Amino acid sequence: MNSCSDSVNVLRYLDNALTGKELEIFGAHLQNCPTCRVRVEEERALSSVLHRSRPLYQAPEEVRSQVSEILKQHSAAGSAVGIYERPLTLLQPSLRNRWLRLPIRDVCVATVLAVGFCLILAPTVVRRVHAASYVETAVGVHRSYLEGSLAPEIQSDSPTLVSVWFAGKVPFDFRLPAARDNNPLYRLAGARLVSYRGQNAALVIYETQSKKISLLVASTKSATIAGGDEVRSGNLLFHYFSRDKFQVITWSNHGLAYALVSSVLVSGRESCLVCHQNLADRDAYRRRP
Amino acid sequence: MTLDVYEEMQDTTLSCYIDGLFGYAMILTRNPTEAADLVQETYVRALKAKKSLRPSSNVKSWLFTILRNIWLNQLRHKRSAPQIVELEAHESMADVAIATSKDPHAQYVSKVEQKRVRNAIQQLTAESREIIVLREYEGLSYQEIAAMLDCPAGTVMSRLARARAKLRMLLSVDEQSSQQSESDKAKRRFQ
């Protein structure tokens, strides 16, 4: 410890890492050793120079935008953390501070009441939150596709080819129906995998002459369908939502959850008519008086 | 040093480490193109692997470890082929950096000093450069650096002491030579 050649101790001293007996001995040594005092000052001066030169490098704008794109894609592809829990995380600090100011008894009463409410409302609330998150995910994915950051992994207008491509890639049996109309208003353009709540989901892209439509398909084990403007058609219950400039329609069938997103400028219910106006089920989508 | 991993793994927070990661990548590769690729690859891998992160983990050192592992893998693939050094190119990019609220003279002084320090650091051995950046610029603890480099904390401390001694010498030589050049210029002006 008393050795003047021990540079490590000088660094530990400057880092405030020396404590107790070690610090006492080193301090006593410093008082009697001008060489070590000079060394301490030199090290301190060097630290100061290094500190002033921060940051040593700054990432170029190009790298920043590429990383930002990677993060955006990841969020859009259904990071469960981002969609469900971010609002809760943001609330945490303020909630924590408020709890600290309340008397214990009030806290207990509030806790009991909150638990009671939760027991009554939790299933509905959780279901709504999950359903909303599926809608938000579908919109986020659609937006990323429109912006070009989620390109199709297969480009084909053949439902069979796309169905074969998905085989083994998604944790459910997924087959696209064959085209029923010889002159459809929309055509299949391609597909890709996305991740939703840790599981692979299917994103199918359709195109009209001027618009793009995306269909997100996930297992109902991970995706919940609920809320919105509900319309029953046959055995299916459709849920319509408007999000920004997008119309979203969700439904579930045979264990799969579907979310169709488009920017067709009509109400959610009427947006189905754009493609179904020549089909037998068109009346189901007309606005009722 | 251990922070709330959940909070840190938010995408917006992850992007806070981009300058540090790029600086570390520059120190390892000394090549801005390779450094940029390394940073991007680090984010891609980190996002894929973030579920495996333990709550007690330090996200920052985890990201730096990922970057280092990618770089080591790349080195293995290259089978220690000679590295392309593009220090000229990176100067222009990196110099855009610094100063925000400083006055023009302070900005100039700060920029000159930063360049001087950067040049001195780039003259160190790879091992010394790495330890200086991780400790002095990124503020990682000796234990975190030891875990990253897979060596005892004592080794980290003695490497750091050696690296600092060398760096001090390089900076002092550089300062002397710049003072000499200023004095020569002054002499010429009076002659």
Coordinates of C-alpha atoms in Angstrom, one line a residue:
Chain A
M1 CA 0.0 0.0 0.0
N2 CA 2.8 2.4 0.8
S3 CA 4.6 1.6 -2.5
C4 CA 5.0 4.7 -4.6
S5 CA 5.0 2.6 -7.8
D6 CA 1.4 1.4 -7.2
S7 CA -0.6 3.4 -9.8
V8 CA -3.7 1.4 -9.2
N9 CA -4.1 2.8 -5.7
V10 CA -3.8 6.3 -7.0
L11 CA -6.7 5.5 -9.4
R12 CA -8.7 3.8 -6.6
Y13 CA -8.1 6.9 -4.4
L14 CA -9.4 9.2 -7.2
D15 CA -12.4 6.9 -7.8
N16 CA -13.2 7.1 -4.0
A17 CA -12.8 3.3 -4.0
L18 CA -10.4 3.4 -1.1
T19 CA -12.2 3.1 2.3
G20 CA -11.5 2.5 5.9
K21 CA -8.0 1.4 6.8
E22 CA -6.8 1.5 3.1
L23 CA -7.8 5.1 2.8
E24 CA -6.2 6.0 6.1
I25 CA -2.9 4.5 5.1
F26 CA -2.9 6.0 1.6
G27 CA -3.8 9.4 3.0
A28 CA -1.0 9.3 5.5
H29 CA 1.4 8.2 2.7
L30 CA 0.3 11.1 0.5
Q31 CA 1.1 13.6 3.2
N32 CA 4.7 12.4 3.3
C33 CA 5.3 11.6 -0.3
P34 CA 5.5 14.6 -2.8
T35 CA 6.0 12.1 -5.7
C36 CA 2.6 10.5 -5.1
R37 CA 1.0 13.9 -4.6
V38 CA 2.2 15.0 -8.0
R39 CA 1.0 11.7 -9.5
V40 CA -2.5 12.2 -8.0
E41 CA -2.6 15.7 -9.5
E42 CA -1.4 14.4 -12.9
E43 CA -4.1 11.7 -12.9
R44 CA -6.7 14.2 -11.8
A45 CA -5.7 16.5 -14.7
L46 CA -5.9 13.7 -17.2
S47 CA -9.3 12.7 -16.0
S48 CA -10.4 16.3 -16.4
V49 CA -9.0 16.4 -20.0
L50 CA -10.8 13.2 -20.8
H51 CA -14.0 14.4 -19.3
R52 CA -13.9 17.6 -21.3
S53 CA -13.5 15.7 -24.5
R54 CA -16.7 13.7 -24.1
P55 CA -18.3 12.4 -26.3
L56 CA -15.2 10.9 -28.0
Y57 CA -17.3 10.2 -31.1
Q58 CA -20.8 10.9 -32.0
A59 CA -22.8 8.6 -34.2
P60 CA -23.4 10.1 -37.7
E61 CA -27.0 11.0 -38.6
E62 CA -27.2 8.1 -41.0
V63 CA -26.5 5.6 -38.3
R64 CA -29.0 7.3 -36.0
S65 CA -31.8 7.1 -38.5
Q66 CA -31.0 3.5 -39.3
V67 CA -31.1 2.5 -35.7
S68 CA -34.2 4.5 -35.2
E69 CA -35.7 2.5 -38.1
I70 CA -34.7 -0.8 -36.5
L71 CA -36.3 0.2 -33.2
K72 CA -39.4 1.4 -35.0
Q73 CA -39.7 -1.9 -37.0
H74 CA -39.3 -3.8 -33.8
S75 CA -42.1 -1.9 -32.1
A76 CA -44.4 -2.1 -35.0
A77 CA -43.8 -5.9 -35.3
G78 CA -45.6 -6.3 -32.0
S79 CA -43.3 -5.9 -29.1
A80 CA -45.5 -6.7 -26.2
V81 CA -43.5 -4.5 -23.9
G82 CA -44.1 -1.4 -26.1
I83 CA -47.7 -1.7 -26.6
Y84 CA -49.1 -3.0 -23.3
E85 CA -46.8 -1.9 -20.6
R86 CA -45.3 1.4 -21.7
P87 CA -48.2 3.4 -20.3
L88 CA -48.0 1.5 -17.0
T89 CA -44.3 2.1 -16.8
L90 CA -44.7 5.8 -17.4
L91 CA -47.3 6.0 -14.6
Q92 CA -45.0 4.2 -12.1
P93 CA -42.9 7.0 -10.8
S94 CA -45.8 9.4 -10.2
L95 CA -47.9 6.7 -8.5
R96 CA -45.0 5.7 -6.3
N97 CA -44.5 9.3 -5.2
R98 CA -48.2 9.8 -4.4
W99 CA -48.4 6.6 -2.3
L100 CA -45.5 7.8 -0.2
R101 CA -47.5 10.9 0.9
L102 CA -50.6 9.0 2.0
P103 CA -51.2 7.7 5.6
I104 CA -51.0 3.9 5.9
R105 CA -54.7 3.5 6.8
D106 CA -55.8 5.3 3.7
V107 CA -53.5 3.3 1.6
C108 CA -54.9 0.0 3.0
V109 CA -58.5 1.2 2.4
A110 CA -57.7 2.3 -1.1
T111 CA -55.9 -1.0 -1.7
V112 CA -58.9 -3.1 -0.6
L113 CA -61.3 -1.0 -2.7
A114 CA -58.9 -1.3 -5.7
V115 CA -58.6 -5.0 -5.3
G116 CA -62.5 -5.3 -5.2
F117 CA -62.9 -3.2 -8.3
C118 CA -60.2 -5.2 -10.0
L119 CA -61.9 -8.5 -9.2
I120 CA -65.1 -7.2 -10.7
L121 CA -63.7 -5.4 -13.7
A122 CA -60.4 -7.1 -14.4
P123 CA -61.6 -9.7 -17.0
T124 CA -63.4 -7.0 -19.1
V125 CA -60.6 -4.5 -18.8
V126 CA -57.9 -7.0 -19.6
R127 CA -59.9 -8.2 -22.6
R128 CA -60.5 -4.6 -23.8
V129 CA -56.8 -3.7 -23.3
H130 CA -55.7 -6.8 -25.2
A131 CA -58.2 -6.2 -28.0
A132 CA -57.1 -2.5 -28.3
S133 CA -53.5 -3.6 -28.4
Y134 CA -54.2 -5.9 -31.3
V135 CA -55.9 -3.1 -33.2
E136 CA -53.0 -0.8 -32.4
T137 CA -50.5 -3.4 -33.5
A138 CA -52.3 -3.9 -36.8
V139 CA -52.3 -0.2 -37.5
G140 CA -48.6 0.1 -36.5
V141 CA -47.7 -2.7 -38.8
H142 CA -49.8 -1.3 -41.6
R143 CA -48.2 2.1 -41.2
S144 CA -44.7 0.5 -41.3
Y145 CA -45.6 -1.3 -44.4
L146 CA -46.8 1.9 -46.1
E147 CA -43.6 3.7 -45.0
G148 CA -41.6 0.9 -46.6
S149 CA -40.0 -0.4 -43.4
L150 CA -41.8 -3.7 -43.4
A151 CA -41.4 -5.1 -46.9
P152 CA -43.2 -8.3 -47.9
E153 CA -41.0 -11.4 -47.5
I154 CA -42.9 -13.1 -50.4
Q155 CA -44.4 -11.2 -53.3
S156 CA -47.1 -13.2 -55.1
D157 CA -50.7 -12.8 -56.1
S158 CA -51.3 -16.6 -55.7
P159 CA -53.2 -17.5 -52.5
T160 CA -51.8 -21.0 -52.8
L161 CA -48.2 -19.9 -52.9
V162 CA -48.6 -17.6 -50.0
S163 CA -50.4 -20.3 -48.0
V164 CA -47.6 -22.7 -48.7
W165 CA -45.0 -20.1 -47.7
F166 CA -46.7 -19.7 -44.3
A167 CA -46.8 -23.4 -43.6
G168 CA -44.6 -24.2 -40.6
K169 CA -43.8 -20.5 -40.0
V170 CA -46.8 -19.6 -38.0
P171 CA -48.0 -21.6 -35.0
F172 CA -51.5 -22.2 -36.6
D173 CA -53.0 -23.6 -39.7
F174 CA -53.4 -20.7 -42.1
R175 CA -54.7 -21.0 -45.6
L176 CA -55.8 -18.1 -47.8
P177 CA -59.1 -18.8 -49.7
A178 CA -58.8 -18.9 -53.5
A179 CA -60.0 -15.8 -55.4
R180 CA -63.8 -16.0 -55.9
D181 CA -64.1 -13.1 -58.3
N182 CA -62.5 -12.9 -61.8
N183 CA -62.3 -9.1 -61.6
P184 CA -61.6 -8.4 -58.0
L185 CA -61.3 -4.8 -56.8
Y186 CA -58.3 -5.9 -54.8
R187 CA -55.5 -8.3 -55.5
L188 CA -53.1 -10.2 -53.2
A189 CA -49.7 -8.6 -53.3
G190 CA -47.6 -10.5 -50.8
A191 CA -47.0 -11.5 -47.2
R192 CA -44.5 -11.5 -44.4
L193 CA -44.1 -12.7 -40.8
V194 CA -44.4 -10.3 -37.9
S195 CA -44.2 -11.0 -34.2
Y196 CA -47.2 -10.5 -31.9
R197 CA -46.8 -11.1 -28.2
G198 CA -43.8 -13.3 -28.7
Q199 CA -45.4 -15.5 -31.4
N200 CA -45.2 -15.4 -35.2
A201 CA -48.2 -13.8 -36.9
A202 CA -49.1 -13.5 -40.5
L203 CA -49.3 -10.2 -42.4
V204 CA -51.0 -10.5 -45.7
I205 CA -50.9 -7.5 -48.1
Y206 CA -53.6 -6.7 -50.6
E207 CA -53.7 -3.8 -53.1
T208 CA -56.5 -2.0 -54.8
Q209 CA -55.7 0.4 -57.7
S210 CA -54.8 3.2 -55.3
K211 CA -54.9 1.8 -51.8
K212 CA -53.1 -0.9 -49.8
I213 CA -54.8 -3.1 -47.4
S214 CA -53.2 -5.3 -44.8
L215 CA -54.5 -8.3 -42.9
L216 CA -52.9 -9.3 -39.7
V217 CA -53.6 -12.9 -38.6
A218 CA -52.7 -14.3 -35.2
S219 CA -53.9 -17.1 -32.9
T220 CA -56.7 -16.1 -30.6
K221 CA -54.5 -17.6 -27.8
S222 CA -52.4 -14.4 -28.1
A223 CA -54.8 -11.9 -29.7
T224 CA -58.2 -10.8 -28.4
I225 CA -61.0 -9.5 -30.5
A226 CA -63.5 -7.1 -28.8
G227 CA -64.8 -3.6 -28.7
G228 CA -65.5 -1.1 -31.4
D229 CA -68.7 -0.8 -33.5
E230 CA -70.0 -4.4 -33.6
V231 CA -71.9 -5.8 -36.6
R232 CA -72.9 -9.4 -36.9
S233 CA -72.8 -11.0 -40.4
G234 CA -73.8 -14.7 -40.5
N235 CA -71.8 -16.5 -37.8
L236 CA -69.2 -13.8 -37.6
L237 CA -69.1 -10.7 -35.4
F238 CA -67.1 -7.8 -36.9
H239 CA -65.6 -5.0 -34.8
Y240 CA -65.0 -1.6 -36.6
F241 CA -62.5 0.9 -35.4
S242 CA -61.2 4.2 -36.8
R243 CA -57.6 5.0 -35.9
D244 CA -56.2 8.2 -37.4
K245 CA -56.7 7.9 -41.1
F246 CA -57.1 4.2 -41.0
Q247 CA -60.2 1.9 -40.8
V248 CA -59.7 -1.3 -38.9
I249 CA -62.0 -4.3 -38.9
T250 CA -61.3 -7.2 -36.6
W251 CA -63.0 -10.6 -36.2
S252 CA -62.2 -14.1 -35.1
N253 CA -62.9 -17.4 -36.7
H254 CA -61.8 -20.9 -36.0
G255 CA -59.2 -19.9 -33.4
L256 CA -57.7 -17.1 -35.5
A257 CA -57.9 -13.4 -34.9
Y258 CA -58.0 -11.1 -38.0
A259 CA -57.4 -7.4 -38.2
L260 CA -57.9 -5.8 -41.6
V261 CA -56.5 -2.2 -42.0
S262 CA -57.1 0.1 -44.8
S263 CA -57.3 3.8 -45.5
V264 CA -60.6 3.7 -47.4
L265 CA -62.3 7.0 -46.7
V266 CA -65.7 5.7 -45.5
S267 CA -67.0 4.5 -42.2
G268 CA -65.6 1.3 -40.9
R269 CA -68.7 -0.7 -41.7
E270 CA -69.0 0.7 -45.3
S271 CA -65.3 0.0 -46.0
C272 CA -66.3 -3.7 -46.4
L273 CA -68.5 -2.7 -49.3
V274 CA -65.6 -1.5 -51.3
C275 CA -64.6 -5.1 -51.9
H276 CA -67.8 -6.9 -51.2
Q277 CA -70.3 -4.8 -53.3
N278 CA -70.6 -7.6 -55.9
L279 CA -70.8 -10.4 -53.4
A280 CA -73.9 -12.0 -52.0
D281 CA -73.2 -10.8 -48.5
R282 CA -73.1 -7.1 -49.4
D283 CA -76.3 -6.2 -47.6
A284 CA -74.7 -7.1 -44.3
Y285 CA -72.4 -4.1 -44.6
R286 CA -74.8 -1.4 -45.7
R287 CA -75.5 1.4 -43.3
R288 CA -78.8 0.9 -41.6
P289 CA -81.3 3.8 -41.1
Chain B
M1 CA -25.0 0.9 -11.9
T2 CA -27.8 -1.6 -12.2
L3 CA -30.9 0.2 -13.5
D4 CA -34.5 -0.8 -14.0
V5 CA -34.0 -3.2 -16.9
Y6 CA -37.6 -3.0 -17.9
E7 CA -37.5 0.8 -18.2
E8 CA -34.1 0.7 -20.0
M9 CA -35.3 -1.8 -22.6
Q10 CA -37.9 0.7 -23.9
D11 CA -36.9 1.4 -27.4
T12 CA -36.5 5.1 -26.9
T13 CA -34.1 4.5 -24.0
L14 CA -32.1 2.0 -26.0
S15 CA -31.3 4.7 -28.5
C16 CA -29.6 6.8 -25.8
Y17 CA -26.5 4.5 -26.0
I18 CA -26.0 5.0 -29.7
D19 CA -23.1 7.5 -29.3
G20 CA -21.3 5.4 -26.7
L21 CA -21.7 2.3 -28.9
F22 CA -20.5 4.1 -32.0
G23 CA -17.5 5.5 -30.0
Y24 CA -16.6 2.0 -28.8
A25 CA -17.1 0.6 -32.3
M26 CA -14.7 3.3 -33.6
I27 CA -12.2 2.4 -31.0
L28 CA -12.4 -1.3 -31.9
T29 CA -12.5 -1.0 -35.7
R30 CA -11.0 2.4 -36.4
N31 CA -13.2 2.4 -39.4
P32 CA -16.4 4.4 -39.5
T33 CA -18.2 2.1 -42.0
E34 CA -17.5 -1.0 -39.9
A35 CA -18.4 0.9 -36.8
A36 CA -21.8 1.9 -38.2
D37 CA -22.4 -1.7 -39.2
L38 CA -21.4 -2.9 -35.8
V39 CA -23.8 -0.5 -34.1
Q40 CA -26.7 -1.5 -36.2
E41 CA -26.0 -5.2 -35.8
T42 CA -25.8 -4.7 -32.1
Y43 CA -29.3 -3.2 -31.9
V44 CA -30.7 -6.0 -34.1
R45 CA -29.3 -8.7 -31.9
A46 CA -30.2 -6.9 -28.7
L47 CA -33.8 -6.6 -29.7
K48 CA -33.9 -10.2 -30.6
A49 CA -32.4 -11.3 -27.3
K50 CA -33.9 -8.8 -24.9
K51 CA -36.2 -11.4 -23.4
S52 CA -33.3 -13.3 -22.1
L53 CA -32.0 -10.4 -20.1
R54 CA -32.2 -10.9 -16.4
P55 CA -33.9 -8.1 -14.2
S56 CA -30.6 -7.5 -12.4
S57 CA -28.7 -7.0 -15.6
N58 CA -27.1 -3.8 -16.6
V59 CA -28.5 -3.0 -20.1
K60 CA -25.6 -0.7 -21.0
S61 CA -22.8 -3.2 -20.4
W62 CA -25.0 -5.9 -22.0
L63 CA -25.2 -3.8 -25.2
F64 CA -21.4 -3.2 -25.2
T65 CA -20.8 -6.9 -24.6
I66 CA -23.0 -7.7 -27.6
L67 CA -21.1 -5.2 -29.8
R68 CA -17.8 -6.6 -28.7
N69 CA -18.9 -10.2 -29.4
I70 CA -20.0 -9.3 -32.8
W71 CA -16.7 -7.6 -33.5
L72 CA -14.7 -10.6 -32.2
N73 CA -16.8 -12.9 -34.4
Q74 CA -16.1 -10.7 -37.4
L75 CA -12.4 -10.7 -36.6
R76 CA -12.4 -14.5 -36.5
H77 CA -14.1 -14.6 -39.9
K78 CA -11.6 -12.3 -41.4
R79 CA -8.8 -14.5 -40.0
S80 CA -6.8 -11.5 -38.9
A81 CA -6.5 -10.0 -42.3
P82 CA -5.1 -6.5 -42.3
Q83 CA -7.6 -3.9 -41.3
I84 CA -8.6 -1.0 -43.4
V85 CA -8.0 2.2 -41.5
E86 CA -10.1 5.2 -42.6
L87 CA -9.2 7.7 -39.9
E88 CA -9.3 10.5 -42.4
A89 CA -12.9 9.8 -43.3
H90 CA -14.2 9.5 -39.7
E91 CA -12.7 12.9 -38.7
S92 CA -15.2 14.7 -40.8
M93 CA -18.1 12.8 -39.5
A94 CA -17.1 12.8 -35.9
D95 CA -16.2 16.5 -35.9
V96 CA -19.8 17.4 -36.5
A97 CA -20.3 16.4 -32.9
I98 CA -19.6 18.5 -29.9
A99 CA -20.6 21.8 -28.5
T100 CA -24.1 22.9 -28.1
S101 CA -24.3 26.0 -26.0
K102 CA -20.7 27.1 -25.9
D103 CA -19.4 30.4 -27.4
P104 CA -17.5 30.1 -30.7
H105 CA -14.1 30.4 -29.0
A106 CA -14.9 27.8 -26.4
Q107 CA -16.3 25.6 -29.2
Y108 CA -13.1 25.9 -31.1
V109 CA -10.9 25.1 -28.0
S110 CA -13.1 22.2 -27.1
K111 CA -13.0 20.8 -30.7
V112 CA -9.2 21.2 -30.8
E113 CA -8.8 19.4 -27.5
Q114 CA -11.2 16.7 -28.4
K115 CA -9.3 16.0 -31.6
R116 CA -6.0 16.0 -29.8
V117 CA -7.3 13.5 -27.2
R118 CA -8.9 11.3 -30.0
N119 CA -5.6 11.2 -31.9
A120 CA -3.7 10.3 -28.7
I121 CA -6.2 7.5 -27.9
Q122 CA -5.9 6.1 -31.4
Q123 CA -2.2 5.7 -30.9
L124 CA -2.7 3.4 -28.0
T125 CA -2.8 -0.4 -28.4
A126 CA -6.2 -1.9 -29.0
E127 CA -6.3 -3.2 -25.4
S128 CA -5.5 0.2 -23.9
R129 CA -7.9 2.0 -26.2
E130 CA -10.7 -0.3 -25.2
I131 CA -10.2 0.0 -21.5
I132 CA -9.9 3.8 -21.7
V133 CA -13.2 4.2 -23.5
L134 CA -15.1 1.7 -21.4
R135 CA -13.9 3.2 -18.1
E136 CA -13.3 6.9 -18.8
Y137 CA -15.9 7.6 -21.4
E138 CA -18.6 5.1 -20.7
G139 CA -18.2 5.0 -17.0
L140 CA -18.5 1.2 -16.7
S141 CA -17.3 -0.2 -13.3
Y142 CA -14.2 -2.3 -13.0
Q143 CA -16.4 -5.3 -12.4
E144 CA -18.5 -4.7 -15.5
I145 CA -15.4 -4.2 -17.6
A146 CA -13.9 -7.4 -16.1
A147 CA -17.0 -9.3 -17.0
M148 CA -17.0 -8.0 -20.5
L149 CA -13.3 -8.7 -21.1
D150 CA -13.4 -12.0 -19.2
C151 CA -10.6 -11.1 -16.9
P152 CA -10.2 -10.3 -13.1
A153 CA -11.1 -6.7 -12.0
G154 CA -7.5 -6.3 -10.8
T155 CA -6.2 -6.9 -14.3
V156 CA -8.6 -4.2 -15.5
M157 CA -7.2 -1.8 -13.0
S158 CA -3.6 -2.4 -13.8
R159 CA -4.3 -2.2 -17.6
L160 CA -6.1 1.0 -17.0
A161 CA -3.2 2.5 -15.0
R162 CA -0.8 1.5 -17.8
A163 CA -3.1 2.9 -20.5
R164 CA -3.5 6.2 -18.7
A165 CA 0.2 6.5 -18.2
K166 CA 0.8 6.0 -21.9
L167 CA -2.0 8.4 -22.8
R168 CA -0.7 11.1 -20.5
M169 CA 2.7 10.8 -22.1
L170 CA 1.2 11.0 -25.6
L171 CA -0.8 14.1 -24.7
S172 CA 2.1 15.8 -23.1
V173 CA 4.3 15.1 -26.1
D174 CA 1.6 16.4 -28.3
E175 CA 1.1 19.5 -26.2
Q176 CA 4.9 20.2 -26.2
S177 CA 5.1 19.9 -30.0
S178 CA 2.0 22.2 -30.5
Q179 CA 3.6 24.7 -28.1
Q180 CA 6.8 24.5 -30.0
S181 CA 5.0 25.0 -33.3
E182 CA 3.2 28.1 -31.9
S183 CA 6.5 29.5 -30.7
D184 CA 8.1 28.9 -34.1
K185 CA 5.2 30.7 -35.8
A186 CA 5.6 33.7 -33.4
K187 CA 9.4 33.8 -34.0
R188 CA 8.8 33.9 -37.7
R189 CA 6.3 36.7 -37.4
F190 CA 8.9 38.9 -35.5
Q191 CA 11.7 38.1 -37.9

